[in-house]
XYZ file of C-alpha atoms in Angstrom:
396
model
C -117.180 7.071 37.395
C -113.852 8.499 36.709
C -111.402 4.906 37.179
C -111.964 2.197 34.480
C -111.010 -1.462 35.836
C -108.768 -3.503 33.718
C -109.575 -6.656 31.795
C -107.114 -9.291 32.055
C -105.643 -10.789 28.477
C -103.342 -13.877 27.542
C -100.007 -13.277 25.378
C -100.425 -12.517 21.730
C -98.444 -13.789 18.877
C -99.962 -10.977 16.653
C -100.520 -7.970 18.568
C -102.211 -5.355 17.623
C -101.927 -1.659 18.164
C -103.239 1.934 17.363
C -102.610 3.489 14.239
C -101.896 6.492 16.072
C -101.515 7.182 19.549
C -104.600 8.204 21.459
C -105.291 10.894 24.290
C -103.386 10.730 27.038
C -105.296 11.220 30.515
C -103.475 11.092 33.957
C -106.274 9.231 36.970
C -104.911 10.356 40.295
C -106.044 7.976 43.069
C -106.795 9.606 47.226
C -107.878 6.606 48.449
C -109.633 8.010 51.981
C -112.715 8.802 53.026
C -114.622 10.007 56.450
C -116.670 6.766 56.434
C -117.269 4.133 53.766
C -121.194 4.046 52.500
C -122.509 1.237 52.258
C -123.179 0.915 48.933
C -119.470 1.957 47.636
C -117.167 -0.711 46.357
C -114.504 1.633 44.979
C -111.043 1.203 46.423
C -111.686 4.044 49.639
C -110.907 3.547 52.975
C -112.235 5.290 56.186
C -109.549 7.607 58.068
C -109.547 6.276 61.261
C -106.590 7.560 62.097
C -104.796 10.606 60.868
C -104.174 10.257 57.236
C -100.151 10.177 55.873
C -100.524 13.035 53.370
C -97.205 13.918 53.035
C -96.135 10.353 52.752
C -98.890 9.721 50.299
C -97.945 12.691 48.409
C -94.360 11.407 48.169
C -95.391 7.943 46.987
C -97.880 9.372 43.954
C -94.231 11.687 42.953
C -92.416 8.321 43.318
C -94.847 6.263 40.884
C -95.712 8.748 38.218
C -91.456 9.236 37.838
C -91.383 5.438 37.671
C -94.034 5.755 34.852
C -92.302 8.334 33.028
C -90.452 6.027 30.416
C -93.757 4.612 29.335
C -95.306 7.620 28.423
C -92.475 9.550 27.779
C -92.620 12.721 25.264
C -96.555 12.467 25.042
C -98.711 15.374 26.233
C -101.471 15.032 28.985
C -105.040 16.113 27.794
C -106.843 15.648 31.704
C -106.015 15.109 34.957
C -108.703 13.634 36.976
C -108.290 13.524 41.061
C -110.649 10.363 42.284
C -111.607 8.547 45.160
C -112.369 8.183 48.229
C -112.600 11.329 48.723
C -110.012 13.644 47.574
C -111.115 16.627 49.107
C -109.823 15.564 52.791
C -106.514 16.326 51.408
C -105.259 20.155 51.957
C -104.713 22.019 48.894
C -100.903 22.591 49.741
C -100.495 18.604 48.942
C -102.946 18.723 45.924
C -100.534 21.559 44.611
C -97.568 19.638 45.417
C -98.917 17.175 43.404
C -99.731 18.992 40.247
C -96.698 21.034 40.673
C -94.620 17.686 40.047
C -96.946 16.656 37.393
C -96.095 19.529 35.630
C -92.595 19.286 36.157
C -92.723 15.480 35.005
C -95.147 15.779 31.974
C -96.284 18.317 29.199
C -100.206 19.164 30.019
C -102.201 20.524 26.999
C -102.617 24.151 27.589
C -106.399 23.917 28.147
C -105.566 20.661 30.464
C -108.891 19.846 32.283
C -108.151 19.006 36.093
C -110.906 17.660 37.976
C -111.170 16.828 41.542
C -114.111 15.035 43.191
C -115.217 17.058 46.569
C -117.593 15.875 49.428
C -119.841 18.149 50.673
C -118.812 17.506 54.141
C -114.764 18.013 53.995
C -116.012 21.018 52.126
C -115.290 25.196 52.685
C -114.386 28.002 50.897
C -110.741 28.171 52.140
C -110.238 24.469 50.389
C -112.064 25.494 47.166
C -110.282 28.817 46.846
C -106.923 26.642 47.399
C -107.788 23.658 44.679
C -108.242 26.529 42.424
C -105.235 28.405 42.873
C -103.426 25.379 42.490
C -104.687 24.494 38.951
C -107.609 22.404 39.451
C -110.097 24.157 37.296
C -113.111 21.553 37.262
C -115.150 19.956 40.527
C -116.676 16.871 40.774
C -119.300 17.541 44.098
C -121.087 13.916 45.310
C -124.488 15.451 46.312
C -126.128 11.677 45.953
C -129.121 13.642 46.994
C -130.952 16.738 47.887
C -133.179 14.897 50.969
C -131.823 14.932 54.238
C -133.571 11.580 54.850
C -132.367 10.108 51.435
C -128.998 10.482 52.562
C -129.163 9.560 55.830
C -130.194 6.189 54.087
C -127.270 6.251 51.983
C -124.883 6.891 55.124
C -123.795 9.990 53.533
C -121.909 12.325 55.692
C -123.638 15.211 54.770
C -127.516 16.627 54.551
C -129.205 18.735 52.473
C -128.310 21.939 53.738
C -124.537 21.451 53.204
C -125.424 19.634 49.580
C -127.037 22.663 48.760
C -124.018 25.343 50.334
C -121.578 23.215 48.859
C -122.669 23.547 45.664
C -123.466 26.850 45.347
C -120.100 27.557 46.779
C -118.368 25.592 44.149
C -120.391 26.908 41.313
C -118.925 30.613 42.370
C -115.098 29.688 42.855
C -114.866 26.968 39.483
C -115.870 27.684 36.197
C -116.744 24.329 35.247
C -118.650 22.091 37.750
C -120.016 18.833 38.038
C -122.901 17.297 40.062
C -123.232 13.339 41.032
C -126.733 12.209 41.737
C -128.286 8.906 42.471
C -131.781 7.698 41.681
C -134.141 4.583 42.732
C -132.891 5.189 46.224
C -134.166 3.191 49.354
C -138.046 3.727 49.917
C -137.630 6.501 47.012
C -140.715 7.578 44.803
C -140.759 8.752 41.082
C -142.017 12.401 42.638
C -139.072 12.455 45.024
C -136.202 11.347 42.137
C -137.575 14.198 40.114
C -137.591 16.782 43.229
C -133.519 15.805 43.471
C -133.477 16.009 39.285
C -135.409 19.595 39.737
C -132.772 21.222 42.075
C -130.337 19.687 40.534
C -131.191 21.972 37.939
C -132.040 24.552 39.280
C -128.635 24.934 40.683
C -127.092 24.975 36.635
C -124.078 23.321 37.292
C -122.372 22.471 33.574
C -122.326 18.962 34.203
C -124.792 16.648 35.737
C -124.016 12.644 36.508
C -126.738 10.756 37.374
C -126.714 6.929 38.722
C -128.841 4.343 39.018
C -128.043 2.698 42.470
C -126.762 -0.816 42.243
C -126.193 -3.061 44.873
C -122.741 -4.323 44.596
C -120.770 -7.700 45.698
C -119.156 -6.894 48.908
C -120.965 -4.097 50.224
C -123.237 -3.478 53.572
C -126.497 -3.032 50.804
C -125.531 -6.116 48.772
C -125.520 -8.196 52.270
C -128.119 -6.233 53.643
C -130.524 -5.424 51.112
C -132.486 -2.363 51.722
C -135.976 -1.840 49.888
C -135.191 -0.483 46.584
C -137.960 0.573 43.746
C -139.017 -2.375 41.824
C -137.538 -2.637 37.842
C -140.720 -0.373 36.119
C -140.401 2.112 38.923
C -137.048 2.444 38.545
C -137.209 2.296 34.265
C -140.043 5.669 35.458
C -137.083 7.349 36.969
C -134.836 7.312 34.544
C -136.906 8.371 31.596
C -138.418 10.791 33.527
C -134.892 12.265 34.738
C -133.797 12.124 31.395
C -136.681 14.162 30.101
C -137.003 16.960 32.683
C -132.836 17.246 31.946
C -133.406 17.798 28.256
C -135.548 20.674 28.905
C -133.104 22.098 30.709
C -130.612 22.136 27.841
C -128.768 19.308 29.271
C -127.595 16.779 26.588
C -127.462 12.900 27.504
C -124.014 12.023 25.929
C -123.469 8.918 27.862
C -124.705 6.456 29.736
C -124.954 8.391 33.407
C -123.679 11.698 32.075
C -125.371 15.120 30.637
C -124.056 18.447 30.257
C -124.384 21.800 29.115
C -123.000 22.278 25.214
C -119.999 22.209 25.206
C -119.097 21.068 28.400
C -118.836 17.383 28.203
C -116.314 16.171 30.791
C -112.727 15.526 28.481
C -111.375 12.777 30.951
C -114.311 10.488 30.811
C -114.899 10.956 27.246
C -111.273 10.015 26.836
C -112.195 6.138 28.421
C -115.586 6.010 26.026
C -113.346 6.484 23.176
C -110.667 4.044 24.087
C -108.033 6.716 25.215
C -105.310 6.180 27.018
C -104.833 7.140 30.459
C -102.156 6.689 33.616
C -103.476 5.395 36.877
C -101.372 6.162 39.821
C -102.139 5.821 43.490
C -103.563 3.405 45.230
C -105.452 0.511 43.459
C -105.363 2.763 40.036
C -105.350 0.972 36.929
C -103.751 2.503 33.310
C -104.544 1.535 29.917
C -101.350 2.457 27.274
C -100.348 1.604 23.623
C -97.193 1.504 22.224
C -96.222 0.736 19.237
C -96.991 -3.039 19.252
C -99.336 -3.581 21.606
C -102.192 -2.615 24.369
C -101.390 -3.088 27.378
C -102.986 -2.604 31.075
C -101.526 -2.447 34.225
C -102.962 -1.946 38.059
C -101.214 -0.926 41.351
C -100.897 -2.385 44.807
C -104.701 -1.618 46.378
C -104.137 -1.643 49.700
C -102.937 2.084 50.966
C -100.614 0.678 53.522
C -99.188 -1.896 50.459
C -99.039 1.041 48.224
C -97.108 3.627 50.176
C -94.471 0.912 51.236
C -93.987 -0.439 47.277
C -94.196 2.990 45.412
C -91.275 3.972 47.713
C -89.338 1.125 46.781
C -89.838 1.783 42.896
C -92.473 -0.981 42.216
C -95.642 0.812 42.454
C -96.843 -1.205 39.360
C -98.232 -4.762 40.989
C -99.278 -6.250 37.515
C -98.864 -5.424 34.091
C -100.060 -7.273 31.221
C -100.911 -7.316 27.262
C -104.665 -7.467 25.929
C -105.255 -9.938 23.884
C -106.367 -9.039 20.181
C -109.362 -11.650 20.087
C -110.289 -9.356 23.368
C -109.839 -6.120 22.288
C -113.034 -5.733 20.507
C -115.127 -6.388 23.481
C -112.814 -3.953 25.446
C -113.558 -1.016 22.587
C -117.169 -1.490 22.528
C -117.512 -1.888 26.463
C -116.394 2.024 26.422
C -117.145 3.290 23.160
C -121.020 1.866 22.952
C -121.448 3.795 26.436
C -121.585 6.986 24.609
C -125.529 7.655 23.197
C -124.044 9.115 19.448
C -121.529 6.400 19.516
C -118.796 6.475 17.546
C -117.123 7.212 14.155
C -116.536 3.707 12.969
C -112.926 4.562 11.814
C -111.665 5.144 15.391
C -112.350 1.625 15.816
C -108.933 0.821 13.720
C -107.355 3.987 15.220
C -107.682 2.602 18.756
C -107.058 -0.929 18.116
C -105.176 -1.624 14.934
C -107.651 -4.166 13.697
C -109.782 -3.658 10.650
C -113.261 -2.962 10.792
C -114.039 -5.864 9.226
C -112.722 -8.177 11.764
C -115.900 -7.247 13.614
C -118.667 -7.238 10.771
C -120.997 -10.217 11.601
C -120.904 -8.768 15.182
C -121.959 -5.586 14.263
C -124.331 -6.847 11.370
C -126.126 -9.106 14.274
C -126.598 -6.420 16.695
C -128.149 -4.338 14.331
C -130.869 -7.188 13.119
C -131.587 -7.607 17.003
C -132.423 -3.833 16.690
C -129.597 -3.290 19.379
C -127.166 -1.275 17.214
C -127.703 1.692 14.752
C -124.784 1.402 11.826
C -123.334 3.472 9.498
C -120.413 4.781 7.603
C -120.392 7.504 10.130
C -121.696 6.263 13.177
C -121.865 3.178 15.194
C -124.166 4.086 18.339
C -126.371 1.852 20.546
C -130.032 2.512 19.740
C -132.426 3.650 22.494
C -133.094 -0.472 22.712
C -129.199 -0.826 23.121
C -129.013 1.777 26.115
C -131.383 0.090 27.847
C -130.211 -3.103 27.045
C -125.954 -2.157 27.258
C -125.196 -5.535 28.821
C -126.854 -7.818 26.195
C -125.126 -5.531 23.388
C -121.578 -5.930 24.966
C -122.142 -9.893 25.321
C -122.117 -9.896 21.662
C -118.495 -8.577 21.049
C -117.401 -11.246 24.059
C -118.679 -14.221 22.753
């Protein structure tokens, strides 16, 4: 989960803003894939036909030089390349792309530049070509080490190729990073913690793990395949997260572990309330100025995109969150993160006092929800597994 959606928010009379401005991140949208799974309801559409790189490539220029003036003179921390699936495109047009980033922005020297990979639009050419371009961190979408698992998922790939296609990446990047998915169709506790196992095995310094949901608009949510039951599935994840920790991976947040010190920078940006500039198709961007917060989300559709991005309106909407809302929108990132957060970022990040949220945070913590104190402000095991019921406190 690298691309955060927006929340929408009315006008303000008394805005509110950072005390300081936060991390900037830059979210670079490829919105194609080879086939759409059934379960995905991210913004990715199957290639059909042969995709417009070039043309796409000319359109992400296009927006992030219309987005200059709104970020202008601040230095980028990540870069994260999302999909879809953004290894179909040929490393010449991911350098072209970070070539103009460069040329357009100032990148922290250590800049962390992810790109997610599928195991089948995979080889050693493409990796050796992402890295000499500048990306130095991939994102592989293994789902699952079973052949038969994936063939459920309508993956494109089996486990032979998850397997090659990691190994391969964990010998051309330094830093990789490994998405799995648990309580699968049909799938057993014994078969989530065979995936967990070679998972391992494999030592990649990032692991992302994820509970499969059936969501509005997809083939599962019409179609609903046979999925463990709620205690099964409760098994899985406890048992994941155990088997992980003995491996010296740490559970930072929600879906994510890693190695120490090699929590991923762009997504830790979004827990803490960062900033961060969406371009591309359907990308959203959260930025503060001096006065306010504000949000703003391109045209989705790729054909809708490429035709308004070239006309110097990439931007579809663009609006203000409301101060009674933002709250609710620093908790829904920041309370994702298992050690929480220092309670003074809350003011950094939204230029309201602590205090505005007190009884909130006074009633979460009687419900046994919250953990509090004048360091830390972290969900308690309770509040992991109950996130949703947490967060409803901050929006009502």
């Amino acid at each position: 989960m690298s691309d955060l959606p927006g929340q929408g928010g009315k006008q303000e009379t008394l805005p509110s803003a950072p005390t300081e401005p936060p991390p900037l991140s830059l979210y670079i949208h490829i919105p194609w894939c080879v086939r759409k799974c059934p379960y995905c309801d991210f913004n990715s559409h199957e290639s059909r036909t042969e995709i417009p790189e070039a043309a796409y490539v000319d359109a992400l220029i296009a927006d992030l030089e219309q987005s200059v003036p709104r970020i202008w003179g601040r230095r980028v921390h990540s870069i994260f390349f999302g999909g879809g699936t953004p290894s179909l495109f040929s490393p010449e047009a991911i350098d072209r792309i970070l070539s103009n980033v460069r040329a357009l922005v100032p990148l922290s020297v250590d800049c962390e530049i992810t790109l997610e990979a599928n195991p089948g639009t995979v080889d050693a050419a493409h990796f050796r070509g992402y890295r000499a371009a500048g990306v130095n961190r991939l994102s592989l979408g293994i789902q699952s080490f079973d052949s038969d698992y994936l063939h459920k998922l309508g993956r494109i790939h089996d486990e032979t190729q998850a397997v090659a296609a990691a190994e391969l990446a964990l010998s051309t990047f330094d830093s990789v990073n490994l998405d799995v998915m648990y309580a699968l169709p049909g799938q057993s506790l014994r078969d989530a913690l065979a995936d967990a196992q070679r998972a391992c095995d494999l030592g990649p310094a990032h692991l992302s793990f994820y509970h499969l949901t059936l969501e509005p608009n997809t083939p599962f949510h019409r179609t609903p395949p046979a999925l463990p039951d709620d205690d099964t599935s409760a098994s899985m994840q406890e048992a994941i997260e155990d088997l992980l920790g003995q491996h010296g991976y740490t559970h930072y947040e929600t879906s994510a572990f890693a190695q120490p010190g090699k929590q991923c920078r762009h997504n830790r940006n979004y827990w803490q309330f960062g900033d961060y500039l969406g371009i591309g198709a359907g990308a959203h961007s959260k930025l503060s100025f001096h006065d306010r917060i504000t949000r703003e989300s391109r045209h989705k559709h790729p054909k809708r995109y490429l035709e308004h991005a070239g006309q110097g309106h990439a931007v579809e909407q663009q609006w203000q969150i409301a101060r009674d809302e933002l709250p609710f929108e620093f908790m829904m990132n920041a309370l994702r993160l298992t050690d929480g957060v220092d309670p003074a970022l809350f003011k950094i990040r939204t230029g309201l006092p602590l205090e505005h949220i007190s009884p909130i945070l006074q009633h979460a913590v009687a419900k046994g929800l919250l953990d509090l104190s004048p360091t830390r402000i972290a969900p308690t095991p309770l509040g992991q597994r109950f996130l949703n019921e947490l967060l409803q406190l901050f929006l009502d």
